[in-house]
PDB file of C-alpha atoms in Angstrom:
ATOM      1  CA  UNK L   1      77.239 140.538 184.907  1.00  0.00           C
ATOM      2  CA  UNK L   2      73.619 139.336 184.297  1.00  0.00           C
ATOM      3  CA  UNK L   3      71.805 136.566 186.156  1.00  0.00           C
ATOM      4  CA  UNK L   4      69.222 135.111 183.891  1.00  0.00           C
ATOM      5  CA  UNK L   5      66.315 132.694 185.026  1.00  0.00           C
ATOM      6  CA  UNK L   6      63.742 131.163 182.468  1.00  0.00           C
ATOM      7  CA  UNK L   7      61.092 128.538 182.289  1.00  0.00           C
ATOM      8  CA  UNK L   8      60.149 126.044 179.734  1.00  0.00           C
ATOM      9  CA  UNK L   9      57.591 123.149 179.506  1.00  0.00           C
ATOM     10  CA  UNK L  10      58.974 119.592 179.275  1.00  0.00           C
ATOM     11  CA  UNK L  11      56.461 116.803 178.306  1.00  0.00           C
ATOM     12  CA  UNK L  12      55.623 115.135 181.489  1.00  0.00           C
ATOM     13  CA  UNK L  13      55.415 111.948 179.871  1.00  0.00           C
ATOM     14  CA  UNK L  14      59.092 112.165 179.104  1.00  0.00           C
ATOM     15  CA  UNK L  15      60.443 113.388 182.353  1.00  0.00           C
ATOM     16  CA  UNK L  16      62.783 110.400 183.113  1.00  0.00           C
ATOM     17  CA  UNK L  17      64.111 110.389 179.641  1.00  0.00           C
ATOM     18  CA  UNK L  18      64.945 114.052 179.980  1.00  0.00           C
ATOM     19  CA  UNK L  19      66.488 113.764 183.325  1.00  0.00           C
ATOM     20  CA  UNK L  20      68.546 110.874 181.823  1.00  0.00           C
ATOM     21  CA  UNK L  21      69.843 113.015 178.662  1.00  0.00           C
ATOM     22  CA  UNK L  22      70.927 115.508 181.392  1.00  0.00           C
ATOM     23  CA  UNK L  23      72.979 113.079 183.577  1.00  0.00           C
ATOM     24  CA  UNK L  24      75.374 112.677 180.643  1.00  0.00           C
ATOM     25  CA  UNK L  25      75.579 116.074 178.754  1.00  0.00           C
ATOM     26  CA  UNK L  26      77.999 115.699 175.900  1.00  0.00           C
ATOM     27  CA  UNK L  27      81.324 117.296 176.840  1.00  0.00           C
ATOM     28  CA  UNK L  28      81.525 119.374 173.698  1.00  0.00           C
ATOM     29  CA  UNK L  29      78.062 120.727 174.697  1.00  0.00           C
ATOM     30  CA  UNK L  30      79.674 121.627 178.016  1.00  0.00           C
ATOM     31  CA  UNK L  31      82.490 123.375 176.615  1.00  0.00           C
ATOM     32  CA  UNK L  32      80.529 125.302 173.992  1.00  0.00           C
ATOM     33  CA  UNK L  33      78.456 126.603 176.965  1.00  0.00           C
ATOM     34  CA  UNK L  34      81.396 127.596 178.915  1.00  0.00           C
ATOM     35  CA  UNK L  35      83.329 129.105 175.699  1.00  0.00           C
ATOM     36  CA  UNK L  36      80.113 131.226 175.183  1.00  0.00           C
ATOM     37  CA  UNK L  37      79.756 132.638 178.379  1.00  0.00           C
ATOM     38  CA  UNK L  38      77.307 130.643 180.483  1.00  0.00           C
ATOM     39  CA  UNK L  39      78.359 130.196 184.012  1.00  0.00           C
ATOM     40  CA  UNK L  40      76.928 128.789 186.864  1.00  0.00           C
ATOM     41  CA  UNK L  41      74.299 127.416 184.470  1.00  0.00           C
ATOM     42  CA  UNK L  42      71.708 124.987 186.456  1.00  0.00           C
ATOM     43  CA  UNK L  43      68.381 123.413 185.269  1.00  0.00           C
ATOM     44  CA  UNK L  44      65.620 122.311 187.721  1.00  0.00           C
ATOM     45  CA  UNK L  45      62.837 120.164 186.947  1.00  0.00           C
ATOM     46  CA  UNK L  46      59.405 119.912 188.450  1.00  0.00           C
ATOM     47  CA  UNK L  47      57.270 116.704 188.529  1.00  0.00           C
ATOM     48  CA  UNK L  48      54.804 118.410 186.329  1.00  0.00           C
ATOM     49  CA  UNK L  49      57.305 119.059 183.823  1.00  0.00           C
ATOM     50  CA  UNK L  50      58.026 122.723 184.527  1.00  0.00           C
ATOM     51  CA  UNK L  51      61.665 123.538 183.922  1.00  0.00           C
ATOM     52  CA  UNK L  52      63.621 126.516 185.525  1.00  0.00           C
ATOM     53  CA  UNK L  53      66.927 127.295 183.891  1.00  0.00           C
ATOM     54  CA  UNK L  54      69.342 129.693 185.769  1.00  0.00           C
ATOM     55  CA  UNK L  55      72.652 131.133 184.582  1.00  0.00           C
ATOM     56  CA  UNK L  56      75.035 133.975 184.929  1.00  0.00           C
ATOM     57  CA  UNK L  57      76.869 135.771 182.145  1.00  0.00           C
ATOM     58  CA  UNK L  58      78.315 139.058 180.998  1.00  0.00           C
ATOM     59  CA  UNK L  59      75.992 139.954 178.246  1.00  0.00           C
ATOM     60  CA  UNK L  60      72.908 137.413 177.753  1.00  0.00           C
ATOM     61  CA  UNK L  61      72.040 138.196 173.990  1.00  0.00           C
ATOM     62  CA  UNK L  62      75.651 137.749 172.912  1.00  0.00           C
ATOM     63  CA  UNK L  63      75.951 134.492 174.951  1.00  0.00           C
ATOM     64  CA  UNK L  64      73.030 133.238 173.516  1.00  0.00           C
ATOM     65  CA  UNK L  65      74.103 134.126 169.934  1.00  0.00           C
ATOM     66  CA  UNK L  66      77.611 132.546 170.586  1.00  0.00           C
ATOM     67  CA  UNK L  67      75.608 129.254 171.437  1.00  0.00           C
ATOM     68  CA  UNK L  68      73.445 129.563 168.347  1.00  0.00           C
ATOM     69  CA  UNK L  69      76.539 129.972 166.206  1.00  0.00           C
ATOM     70  CA  UNK L  70      77.852 126.383 167.411  1.00  0.00           C
ATOM     71  CA  UNK L  71      77.433 123.168 165.601  1.00  0.00           C
ATOM     72  CA  UNK L  72      77.019 121.256 168.786  1.00  0.00           C
ATOM     73  CA  UNK L  73      74.349 123.240 169.858  1.00  0.00           C
ATOM     74  CA  UNK L  74      72.088 122.801 166.782  1.00  0.00           C
ATOM     75  CA  UNK L  75      72.638 119.166 167.086  1.00  0.00           C
ATOM     76  CA  UNK L  76      71.763 119.078 170.935  1.00  0.00           C
ATOM     77  CA  UNK L  77      68.489 121.351 170.362  1.00  0.00           C
ATOM     78  CA  UNK L  78      67.591 119.076 167.307  1.00  0.00           C
ATOM     79  CA  UNK L  79      67.820 116.065 169.723  1.00  0.00           C
ATOM     80  CA  UNK L  80      66.040 117.941 172.675  1.00  0.00           C
ATOM     81  CA  UNK L  81      63.069 119.758 170.849  1.00  0.00           C
ATOM     82  CA  UNK L  82      60.637 116.776 170.884  1.00  0.00           C
ATOM     83  CA  UNK L  83      60.938 116.661 174.792  1.00  0.00           C
ATOM     84  CA  UNK L  84      59.212 120.165 175.114  1.00  0.00           C
ATOM     85  CA  UNK L  85      55.510 121.249 175.080  1.00  0.00           C
ATOM     86  CA  UNK L  86      54.225 124.670 173.871  1.00  0.00           C
ATOM     87  CA  UNK L  87      57.119 125.666 172.023  1.00  0.00           C
ATOM     88  CA  UNK L  88      56.393 128.687 169.578  1.00  0.00           C
ATOM     89  CA  UNK L  89      60.162 128.339 168.092  1.00  0.00           C
ATOM     90  CA  UNK L  90      61.940 125.293 166.353  1.00  0.00           C
ATOM     91  CA  UNK L  91      64.300 124.930 169.008  1.00  0.00           C
ATOM     92  CA  UNK L  92      64.272 125.085 172.709  1.00  0.00           C
ATOM     93  CA  UNK L  93      66.845 127.400 173.180  1.00  0.00           C
ATOM     94  CA  UNK L  94      65.107 130.080 170.938  1.00  0.00           C
ATOM     95  CA  UNK L  95      62.044 129.786 173.461  1.00  0.00           C
ATOM     96  CA  UNK L  96      64.025 131.311 176.361  1.00  0.00           C
ATOM     97  CA  UNK L  97      62.411 134.390 177.824  1.00  0.00           C
ATOM     98  CA  UNK L  98      64.135 135.838 180.925  1.00  0.00           C
ATOM     99  CA  UNK L  99      61.961 136.074 183.814  1.00  0.00           C
ATOM    100  CA  UNK L 100      62.203 139.574 185.611  1.00  0.00           C
ATOM    101  CA  UNK L 101      64.161 139.704 188.803  1.00  0.00           C
ATOM    102  CA  UNK L 102      62.197 141.229 191.417  1.00  0.00           C
ATOM    103  CA  UNK L 103      64.527 140.626 194.379  1.00  0.00           C
ATOM    104  CA  UNK L 104      68.168 139.466 194.942  1.00  0.00           C
ATOM    105  CA  UNK L 105      69.921 139.051 198.178  1.00  0.00           C
ATOM    106  CA  UNK L 106      73.353 140.278 197.517  1.00  0.00           C
TER     107      UNK L 106
END
């Protein structure tokens, strides 16, 4: 099992709208994440816009690829892209760079 943590930067001027969007994630997006192997997926948002994501999966590159192949993910990423700053990719999910784990209390 892989444990993945990443960070992205949400535009601080759009935090409330970002939170609202995630209060009602489309059911088909939730289903696609689950079907693609994303488990125990959480997002944490700081007041300065720093977004921390955490998930567990069997194989992160495979889980990412499975999501990238879905139509619902393409639509979600297109709608969410403008919320992020400092993206070097077209889609937020392509900007995920896992942070190295330095400690885990098992």
